[in-house]
Amino acid sequence: MLAVMVTATRALAGGEADLSAGAAVYQRYCVGCHGERGDGKGVAAAMLITQPRDFTQGLFKFRSTPSGALPTDDDLFRIVTGGVYRTSMPEWSLLPERERRAVIGYLKTFYPQWAERGVPAPVPIPQQPPDLLSASHVQRGRAVYELLECTTCHGMTGHGDGPSAAQLPLDAWGNPQKPFDFTQGRLKSGASPQDVYRTFMTGLNGTAMPSFADIFAEPDGDSIREGDGWNLVAYVLSLRVPTPSAGKDATP
């Protein structure tokens, strides 16, 4: 089965040799959680609170591409390298880069429509304001937070306890959804302000978290103003509560 998959999909990753190398890396480090077929049903999956990603659906939460799109190779490389905070997905930064790139090519073969669908350009991230966490940005961000009705799920104080929090449907993988508690450190998609901005602009595929890219792309000078994307980031980051164990994740 492995040989057939490698031969049939080698064009996705630039050659049979690369896919063979990726398959070897996958078998060594990934198969236990993500499974032989890449469906997230490895032997260890049942023991994990957060279920491993099912690669066969072509549905990825953490991307730099528009809502509903596939991720870029760099998106996948970022996740493989840095892991996913607050889940069982570890970082693999100690693996040689060529092995990380190879396994990315291989895992894409679990979704045969990858080449057919294609991958759009990433959503642009403008320059971060130098005074991002100033009172003016935070105050305006709070207004935007309310305007976009983020309080419905995340609550006014960002604890993830909004009135709709307990009523969200299961996500695309059948898991209960719980709005993120912004007071408890970094998002799964990353710790930096750029990571938070990217999440707001791309949304999280398969979940109730939408993309706000279209809204912020057309500021009207009144309800939505130029730079309100960064203002929203400023407010969300201001909600973080530093703790002794939070370390560098407690601040941008």
PDB file of C-alpha atoms in Angstrom:
ATOM      1  CA  MET A   1       0.000   0.000   0.000  1.00  0.00           C
ATOM      2  CA  LEU A   2       2.787   2.399   0.909  1.00  0.00           C
ATOM      3  CA  ALA A   3       4.597   1.804  -2.388  1.00  0.00           C
ATOM      4  CA  VAL A   4       1.412   2.433  -4.376  1.00  0.00           C
ATOM      5  CA  MET A   5       0.708   5.667  -2.503  1.00  0.00           C
ATOM      6  CA  VAL A   6       4.240   6.936  -3.016  1.00  0.00           C
ATOM      7  CA  THR A   7       4.210   6.160  -6.738  1.00  0.00           C
ATOM      8  CA  ALA A   8       0.738   7.580  -7.362  1.00  0.00           C
ATOM      9  CA  THR A   9       1.335  10.877  -5.582  1.00  0.00           C
ATOM     10  CA  ARG A  10       5.008  11.658  -6.054  1.00  0.00           C
ATOM     11  CA  ALA A  11       4.204  14.801  -8.069  1.00  0.00           C
ATOM     12  CA  LEU A  12       2.854  16.455  -4.925  1.00  0.00           C
ATOM     13  CA  ALA A  13       6.206  16.573  -3.216  1.00  0.00           C
ATOM     14  CA  GLY A  14       8.667  16.738  -6.059  1.00  0.00           C
ATOM     15  CA  GLY A  15       9.640  13.101  -6.516  1.00  0.00           C
ATOM     16  CA  GLU A  16       9.411   9.525  -5.354  1.00  0.00           C
ATOM     17  CA  ALA A  17      12.619   9.792  -3.368  1.00  0.00           C
ATOM     18  CA  ASP A  18      11.281  12.705  -1.299  1.00  0.00           C
ATOM     19  CA  LEU A  19       8.017  10.896  -0.602  1.00  0.00           C
ATOM     20  CA  SER A  20       9.849   7.728   0.370  1.00  0.00           C
ATOM     21  CA  ALA A  21      11.931   9.732   2.835  1.00  0.00           C
ATOM     22  CA  GLY A  22       8.777  11.426   4.144  1.00  0.00           C
ATOM     23  CA  ALA A  23       7.058   8.075   4.556  1.00  0.00           C
ATOM     24  CA  ALA A  24       9.982   6.829   6.636  1.00  0.00           C
ATOM     25  CA  VAL A  25       9.820   9.882   8.898  1.00  0.00           C
ATOM     26  CA  TYR A  26       6.045   9.513   9.222  1.00  0.00           C
ATOM     27  CA  GLN A  27       6.322   5.832  10.139  1.00  0.00           C
ATOM     28  CA  ARG A  28       8.911   6.610  12.780  1.00  0.00           C
ATOM     29  CA  TYR A  29       7.439   9.665  14.477  1.00  0.00           C
ATOM     30  CA  CYS A  30       3.822  10.264  13.389  1.00  0.00           C
ATOM     31  CA  VAL A  31       1.996   7.012  12.753  1.00  0.00           C
ATOM     32  CA  GLY A  32       1.352   6.296  16.443  1.00  0.00           C
ATOM     33  CA  CYS A  33      -1.064   9.217  16.690  1.00  0.00           C
ATOM     34  CA  HIS A  34      -2.094  10.032  13.126  1.00  0.00           C
ATOM     35  CA  GLY A  35      -2.443   6.424  11.975  1.00  0.00           C
ATOM     36  CA  GLU A  36      -1.296   4.384   8.994  1.00  0.00           C
ATOM     37  CA  ARG A  37      -3.892   6.027   6.755  1.00  0.00           C
ATOM     38  CA  GLY A  38      -3.407   9.549   8.129  1.00  0.00           C
ATOM     39  CA  ASP A  39      -6.944   9.552   9.514  1.00  0.00           C
ATOM     40  CA  GLY A  40      -5.970  10.451  13.080  1.00  0.00           C
ATOM     41  CA  LYS A  41      -6.690   6.937  14.347  1.00  0.00           C
ATOM     42  CA  GLY A  42      -3.276   5.795  15.478  1.00  0.00           C
ATOM     43  CA  VAL A  43      -2.917   3.396  18.390  1.00  0.00           C
ATOM     44  CA  ALA A  44      -2.274   6.289  20.801  1.00  0.00           C
ATOM     45  CA  ALA A  45      -5.182   8.463  19.642  1.00  0.00           C
ATOM     46  CA  ALA A  46      -7.714   7.061  22.108  1.00  0.00           C
ATOM     47  CA  MET A  47      -5.489   8.082  25.006  1.00  0.00           C
ATOM     48  CA  LEU A  48      -5.264  11.736  23.947  1.00  0.00           C
ATOM     49  CA  ILE A  49      -7.595  14.521  25.089  1.00  0.00           C
ATOM     50  CA  THR A  50      -7.131  16.452  21.846  1.00  0.00           C
ATOM     51  CA  GLN A  51      -7.521  14.073  18.923  1.00  0.00           C
ATOM     52  CA  PRO A  52      -4.748  13.975  16.276  1.00  0.00           C
ATOM     53  CA  ARG A  53      -5.457  15.744  12.996  1.00  0.00           C
ATOM     54  CA  ASP A  54      -7.160  13.663  10.304  1.00  0.00           C
ATOM     55  CA  PHE A  55      -5.187  14.500   7.157  1.00  0.00           C
ATOM     56  CA  THR A  56      -7.643  12.739   4.849  1.00  0.00           C
ATOM     57  CA  GLN A  57     -10.255  15.509   5.099  1.00  0.00           C
ATOM     58  CA  GLY A  58      -8.072  18.304   3.743  1.00  0.00           C
ATOM     59  CA  LEU A  59      -9.264  20.447   6.641  1.00  0.00           C
ATOM     60  CA  PHE A  60      -6.639  22.374   8.602  1.00  0.00           C
ATOM     61  CA  LYS A  61      -7.267  24.888  11.374  1.00  0.00           C
ATOM     62  CA  PHE A  62      -3.927  26.695  11.492  1.00  0.00           C
ATOM     63  CA  ARG A  63      -3.050  28.380   8.214  1.00  0.00           C
ATOM     64  CA  SER A  64      -1.966  31.653   6.678  1.00  0.00           C
ATOM     65  CA  THR A  65      -4.397  31.125   3.781  1.00  0.00           C
ATOM     66  CA  PRO A  66      -8.026  32.330   3.526  1.00  0.00           C
ATOM     67  CA  SER A  67     -10.885  30.638   5.334  1.00  0.00           C
ATOM     68  CA  GLY A  68     -11.713  27.239   3.857  1.00  0.00           C
ATOM     69  CA  ALA A  69      -8.403  26.921   2.010  1.00  0.00           C
ATOM     70  CA  LEU A  70      -5.600  24.411   2.321  1.00  0.00           C
ATOM     71  CA  PRO A  71      -2.420  25.473   4.160  1.00  0.00           C
ATOM     72  CA  THR A  72       0.867  26.314   2.476  1.00  0.00           C
ATOM     73  CA  ASP A  73       3.895  24.094   2.944  1.00  0.00           C
ATOM     74  CA  ASP A  74       5.340  26.802   5.179  1.00  0.00           C
ATOM     75  CA  ASP A  75       2.206  26.658   7.346  1.00  0.00           C
ATOM     76  CA  LEU A  76       2.645  22.926   7.799  1.00  0.00           C
ATOM     77  CA  PHE A  77       6.361  23.376   8.404  1.00  0.00           C
ATOM     78  CA  ARG A  78       5.618  25.905  11.146  1.00  0.00           C
ATOM     79  CA  ILE A  79       3.302  23.451  12.908  1.00  0.00           C
ATOM     80  CA  VAL A  80       5.643  20.486  12.549  1.00  0.00           C
ATOM     81  CA  THR A  81       8.554  22.582  13.804  1.00  0.00           C
ATOM     82  CA  GLY A  82       6.846  24.348  16.703  1.00  0.00           C
ATOM     83  CA  GLY A  83       4.109  21.903  17.651  1.00  0.00           C
ATOM     84  CA  VAL A  84       0.649  22.937  18.812  1.00  0.00           C
ATOM     85  CA  TYR A  85       0.534  24.441  22.275  1.00  0.00           C
ATOM     86  CA  ARG A  86      -1.894  22.827  24.772  1.00  0.00           C
ATOM     87  CA  THR A  87      -2.191  19.642  22.723  1.00  0.00           C
ATOM     88  CA  SER A  88      -0.233  16.412  22.384  1.00  0.00           C
ATOM     89  CA  MET A  89       1.355  17.624  19.137  1.00  0.00           C
ATOM     90  CA  PRO A  90       5.014  18.201  20.102  1.00  0.00           C
ATOM     91  CA  GLU A  91       7.580  20.313  18.358  1.00  0.00           C
ATOM     92  CA  TRP A  92       9.978  18.549  16.018  1.00  0.00           C
ATOM     93  CA  SER A  93      12.540  21.322  15.699  1.00  0.00           C
ATOM     94  CA  LEU A  94      15.399  18.908  16.372  1.00  0.00           C
ATOM     95  CA  LEU A  95      14.610  16.921  13.241  1.00  0.00           C
ATOM     96  CA  PRO A  96      16.724  17.983  10.251  1.00  0.00           C
ATOM     97  CA  GLU A  97      14.842  20.428   8.052  1.00  0.00           C
ATOM     98  CA  ARG A  98      14.985  18.059   5.082  1.00  0.00           C
ATOM     99  CA  GLU A  99      13.103  15.423   7.123  1.00  0.00           C
ATOM    100  CA  ARG A 100      10.464  17.910   8.227  1.00  0.00           C
ATOM    101  CA  ARG A 101       9.977  19.041   4.622  1.00  0.00           C
ATOM    102  CA  ALA A 102       9.820  15.448   3.425  1.00  0.00           C
ATOM    103  CA  VAL A 103       7.164  14.385   5.922  1.00  0.00           C
ATOM    104  CA  ILE A 104       5.051  17.389   4.934  1.00  0.00           C
ATOM    105  CA  GLY A 105       5.108  16.215   1.328  1.00  0.00           C
ATOM    106  CA  TYR A 106       4.094  12.754   2.447  1.00  0.00           C
ATOM    107  CA  LEU A 107       1.214  13.733   4.720  1.00  0.00           C
ATOM    108  CA  LYS A 108      -0.319  15.702   1.826  1.00  0.00           C
ATOM    109  CA  THR A 109      -0.733  12.418  -0.052  1.00  0.00           C
ATOM    110  CA  PHE A 110      -3.434  11.372   2.407  1.00  0.00           C
ATOM    111  CA  TYR A 111      -5.695  13.957   0.739  1.00  0.00           C
ATOM    112  CA  PRO A 112      -5.628  13.188  -3.022  1.00  0.00           C
ATOM    113  CA  GLN A 113      -7.438  16.409  -3.977  1.00  0.00           C
ATOM    114  CA  TRP A 114      -4.580  18.595  -2.746  1.00  0.00           C
ATOM    115  CA  ALA A 115      -3.145  19.375  -6.187  1.00  0.00           C
ATOM    116  CA  GLU A 116      -6.609  19.757  -7.716  1.00  0.00           C
ATOM    117  CA  ARG A 117      -7.755  22.308  -5.147  1.00  0.00           C
ATOM    118  CA  GLY A 118      -4.483  24.210  -5.042  1.00  0.00           C
ATOM    119  CA  VAL A 119      -3.247  26.532  -2.324  1.00  0.00           C
ATOM    120  CA  PRO A 120      -3.980  30.276  -2.513  1.00  0.00           C
ATOM    121  CA  ALA A 121      -1.591  33.019  -1.461  1.00  0.00           C
ATOM    122  CA  PRO A 122      -1.376  33.759   2.263  1.00  0.00           C
ATOM    123  CA  VAL A 123      -3.479  36.524   3.754  1.00  0.00           C
ATOM    124  CA  PRO A 124      -1.153  39.547   4.089  1.00  0.00           C
ATOM    125  CA  ILE A 125      -0.156  40.740   7.547  1.00  0.00           C
ATOM    126  CA  PRO A 126       0.558  44.490   7.647  1.00  0.00           C
ATOM    127  CA  GLN A 127       3.240  46.049   9.786  1.00  0.00           C
ATOM    128  CA  GLN A 128       2.486  45.881  13.491  1.00  0.00           C
ATOM    129  CA  PRO A 129       2.054  49.279  15.204  1.00  0.00           C
ATOM    130  CA  PRO A 130       5.122  50.042  17.343  1.00  0.00           C
ATOM    131  CA  ASP A 131       2.847  51.025  20.241  1.00  0.00           C
ATOM    132  CA  LEU A 132       0.512  48.055  19.847  1.00  0.00           C
ATOM    133  CA  LEU A 133      -0.268  47.693  23.556  1.00  0.00           C
ATOM    134  CA  SER A 134      -0.818  51.394  24.189  1.00  0.00           C
ATOM    135  CA  ALA A 135      -4.021  52.446  25.935  1.00  0.00           C
ATOM    136  CA  SER A 136      -5.463  53.935  22.745  1.00  0.00           C
ATOM    137  CA  HIS A 137      -5.076  50.707  20.741  1.00  0.00           C
ATOM    138  CA  VAL A 138      -6.436  48.597  23.593  1.00  0.00           C
ATOM    139  CA  GLN A 139      -9.417  50.888  24.147  1.00  0.00           C
ATOM    140  CA  ARG A 140     -10.322  50.914  20.468  1.00  0.00           C
ATOM    141  CA  GLY A 141      -9.789  47.150  20.328  1.00  0.00           C
ATOM    142  CA  ARG A 142     -12.301  46.639  23.105  1.00  0.00           C
ATOM    143  CA  ALA A 143     -14.894  48.534  21.049  1.00  0.00           C
ATOM    144  CA  VAL A 144     -14.117  46.365  18.010  1.00  0.00           C
ATOM    145  CA  TYR A 145     -14.333  43.227  20.175  1.00  0.00           C
ATOM    146  CA  GLU A 146     -17.865  44.223  21.179  1.00  0.00           C
ATOM    147  CA  LEU A 147     -18.816  45.352  17.671  1.00  0.00           C
ATOM    148  CA  LEU A 148     -17.868  41.978  16.186  1.00  0.00           C
ATOM    149  CA  GLU A 149     -19.796  40.241  18.983  1.00  0.00           C
ATOM    150  CA  CYS A 150     -16.756  38.331  20.191  1.00  0.00           C
ATOM    151  CA  THR A 151     -18.401  38.528  23.620  1.00  0.00           C
ATOM    152  CA  THR A 152     -21.019  36.011  22.460  1.00  0.00           C
ATOM    153  CA  CYS A 153     -18.529  33.164  22.697  1.00  0.00           C
ATOM    154  CA  HIS A 154     -15.464  34.531  24.465  1.00  0.00           C
ATOM    155  CA  GLY A 155     -17.220  36.734  27.021  1.00  0.00           C
ATOM    156  CA  MET A 156     -16.542  40.385  27.778  1.00  0.00           C
ATOM    157  CA  THR A 157     -13.505  39.582  29.885  1.00  0.00           C
ATOM    158  CA  GLY A 158     -12.198  36.981  27.436  1.00  0.00           C
ATOM    159  CA  HIS A 159     -12.583  33.943  29.692  1.00  0.00           C
ATOM    160  CA  GLY A 160     -14.409  31.929  27.032  1.00  0.00           C
ATOM    161  CA  ASP A 161     -17.625  32.112  29.033  1.00  0.00           C
ATOM    162  CA  GLY A 162     -19.925  34.018  26.680  1.00  0.00           C
ATOM    163  CA  PRO A 163     -23.657  33.199  26.540  1.00  0.00           C
ATOM    164  CA  SER A 164     -23.207  30.926  23.488  1.00  0.00           C
ATOM    165  CA  ALA A 165     -20.114  29.127  24.780  1.00  0.00           C
ATOM    166  CA  ALA A 166     -22.017  26.108  26.076  1.00  0.00           C
ATOM    167  CA  GLN A 167     -24.237  25.856  22.996  1.00  0.00           C
ATOM    168  CA  LEU A 168     -21.642  25.489  20.245  1.00  0.00           C
ATOM    169  CA  PRO A 169     -21.998  22.431  17.993  1.00  0.00           C
ATOM    170  CA  LEU A 170     -19.300  19.815  17.677  1.00  0.00           C
ATOM    171  CA  ASP A 171     -16.423  20.789  15.414  1.00  0.00           C
ATOM    172  CA  ALA A 172     -15.774  19.133  12.050  1.00  0.00           C
ATOM    173  CA  TRP A 173     -13.918  16.285  13.762  1.00  0.00           C
ATOM    174  CA  GLY A 174     -16.691  15.549  16.255  1.00  0.00           C
ATOM    175  CA  ASN A 175     -15.049  17.244  19.230  1.00  0.00           C
ATOM    176  CA  PRO A 176     -16.788  19.633  21.661  1.00  0.00           C
ATOM    177  CA  GLN A 177     -15.924  23.265  21.029  1.00  0.00           C
ATOM    178  CA  LYS A 178     -14.853  25.565  23.831  1.00  0.00           C
ATOM    179  CA  PRO A 179     -14.113  29.228  23.075  1.00  0.00           C
ATOM    180  CA  PHE A 180     -10.543  30.151  23.863  1.00  0.00           C
ATOM    181  CA  ASP A 181      -9.811  31.782  27.220  1.00  0.00           C
ATOM    182  CA  PHE A 182      -7.730  34.799  26.192  1.00  0.00           C
ATOM    183  CA  THR A 183      -6.533  35.310  29.760  1.00  0.00           C
ATOM    184  CA  GLN A 184      -4.619  32.014  29.789  1.00  0.00           C
ATOM    185  CA  GLY A 185      -1.719  32.665  27.449  1.00  0.00           C
ATOM    186  CA  ARG A 186      -1.015  31.984  23.824  1.00  0.00           C
ATOM    187  CA  LEU A 187      -3.330  30.640  21.168  1.00  0.00           C
ATOM    188  CA  LYS A 188      -2.656  27.182  19.747  1.00  0.00           C
ATOM    189  CA  SER A 189      -1.679  28.825  16.481  1.00  0.00           C
ATOM    190  CA  GLY A 190       1.144  30.797  18.093  1.00  0.00           C
ATOM    191  CA  ALA A 191       2.181  33.265  20.758  1.00  0.00           C
ATOM    192  CA  SER A 192       3.158  36.385  18.832  1.00  0.00           C
ATOM    193  CA  PRO A 193       0.904  39.311  17.885  1.00  0.00           C
ATOM    194  CA  GLN A 194       1.356  38.285  14.242  1.00  0.00           C
ATOM    195  CA  ASP A 195       0.019  34.817  15.086  1.00  0.00           C
ATOM    196  CA  VAL A 196      -3.062  36.321  16.739  1.00  0.00           C
ATOM    197  CA  TYR A 197      -3.617  38.675  13.795  1.00  0.00           C
ATOM    198  CA  ARG A 198      -3.299  35.803  11.330  1.00  0.00           C
ATOM    199  CA  THR A 199      -5.885  33.768  13.253  1.00  0.00           C
ATOM    200  CA  PHE A 200      -8.392  36.627  13.150  1.00  0.00           C
ATOM    201  CA  MET A 201      -7.863  37.037   9.405  1.00  0.00           C
ATOM    202  CA  THR A 202      -8.014  33.361   8.442  1.00  0.00           C
ATOM    203  CA  GLY A 203     -10.368  31.858  10.988  1.00  0.00           C
ATOM    204  CA  LEU A 204     -10.091  28.257  12.136  1.00  0.00           C
ATOM    205  CA  ASN A 205     -11.396  25.796   9.553  1.00  0.00           C
ATOM    206  CA  GLY A 206     -13.788  23.230  10.949  1.00  0.00           C
ATOM    207  CA  THR A 207     -14.737  25.322  13.982  1.00  0.00           C
ATOM    208  CA  ALA A 208     -17.085  28.173  14.909  1.00  0.00           C
ATOM    209  CA  MET A 209     -14.213  30.690  14.749  1.00  0.00           C
ATOM    210  CA  PRO A 210     -14.771  32.757  11.584  1.00  0.00           C
ATOM    211  CA  SER A 211     -12.438  34.897   9.504  1.00  0.00           C
ATOM    212  CA  PHE A 212     -12.724  38.681   9.846  1.00  0.00           C
ATOM    213  CA  ALA A 213     -10.618  39.395   6.759  1.00  0.00           C
ATOM    214  CA  ASP A 214     -13.518  40.691   4.674  1.00  0.00           C
ATOM    215  CA  ILE A 215     -14.733  42.950   7.456  1.00  0.00           C
ATOM    216  CA  PHE A 216     -11.346  44.551   8.068  1.00  0.00           C
ATOM    217  CA  ALA A 217     -10.615  44.795   4.341  1.00  0.00           C
ATOM    218  CA  GLU A 218     -13.355  47.387   3.899  1.00  0.00           C
ATOM    219  CA  PRO A 219     -13.073  49.982   6.685  1.00  0.00           C
ATOM    220  CA  ASP A 220     -15.842  52.556   6.526  1.00  0.00           C
ATOM    221  CA  GLY A 221     -14.236  55.029   8.894  1.00  0.00           C
ATOM    222  CA  ASP A 222     -17.075  54.662  11.365  1.00  0.00           C
ATOM    223  CA  SER A 223     -17.926  51.185  12.622  1.00  0.00           C
ATOM    224  CA  ILE A 224     -14.734  49.658  11.192  1.00  0.00           C
ATOM    225  CA  ARG A 225     -11.654  51.829  10.865  1.00  0.00           C
ATOM    226  CA  GLU A 226      -8.255  51.421   9.266  1.00  0.00           C
ATOM    227  CA  GLY A 227      -6.020  49.402  11.578  1.00  0.00           C
ATOM    228  CA  ASP A 228      -8.857  47.846  13.590  1.00  0.00           C
ATOM    229  CA  GLY A 229      -7.416  44.380  12.985  1.00  0.00           C
ATOM    230  CA  TRP A 230      -4.379  45.311  15.050  1.00  0.00           C
ATOM    231  CA  ASN A 231      -6.581  47.101  17.587  1.00  0.00           C
ATOM    232  CA  LEU A 232      -8.481  43.867  18.149  1.00  0.00           C
ATOM    233  CA  VAL A 233      -5.177  42.062  18.640  1.00  0.00           C
ATOM    234  CA  ALA A 234      -4.146  44.718  21.170  1.00  0.00           C
ATOM    235  CA  TYR A 235      -7.284  44.205  23.239  1.00  0.00           C
ATOM    236  CA  VAL A 236      -7.038  40.421  23.200  1.00  0.00           C
ATOM    237  CA  LEU A 237      -3.382  40.540  24.257  1.00  0.00           C
ATOM    238  CA  SER A 238      -4.255  42.969  27.057  1.00  0.00           C
ATOM    239  CA  LEU A 239      -6.501  40.294  28.570  1.00  0.00           C
ATOM    240  CA  ARG A 240      -3.607  37.956  29.302  1.00  0.00           C
ATOM    241  CA  VAL A 241      -2.961  37.387  32.993  1.00  0.00           C
ATOM    242  CA  PRO A 242       0.760  36.811  33.666  1.00  0.00           C
ATOM    243  CA  THR A 243       1.549  33.928  35.982  1.00  0.00           C
ATOM    244  CA  PRO A 244       4.887  32.688  37.341  1.00  0.00           C
ATOM    245  CA  SER A 245       4.642  29.555  35.180  1.00  0.00           C
ATOM    246  CA  ALA A 246       3.615  31.356  32.006  1.00  0.00           C
ATOM    247  CA  GLY A 247       7.093  32.632  31.233  1.00  0.00           C
ATOM    248  CA  LYS A 248       7.518  34.245  27.835  1.00  0.00           C
ATOM    249  CA  ASP A 249       4.033  33.132  26.743  1.00  0.00           C
ATOM    250  CA  ALA A 250       2.425  35.609  29.133  1.00  0.00           C
ATOM    251  CA  THR A 251       3.481  38.584  27.019  1.00  0.00           C
ATOM    252  CA  PRO A 252       3.715  39.240  23.277  1.00  0.00           C
TER     253      PRO A 252
END
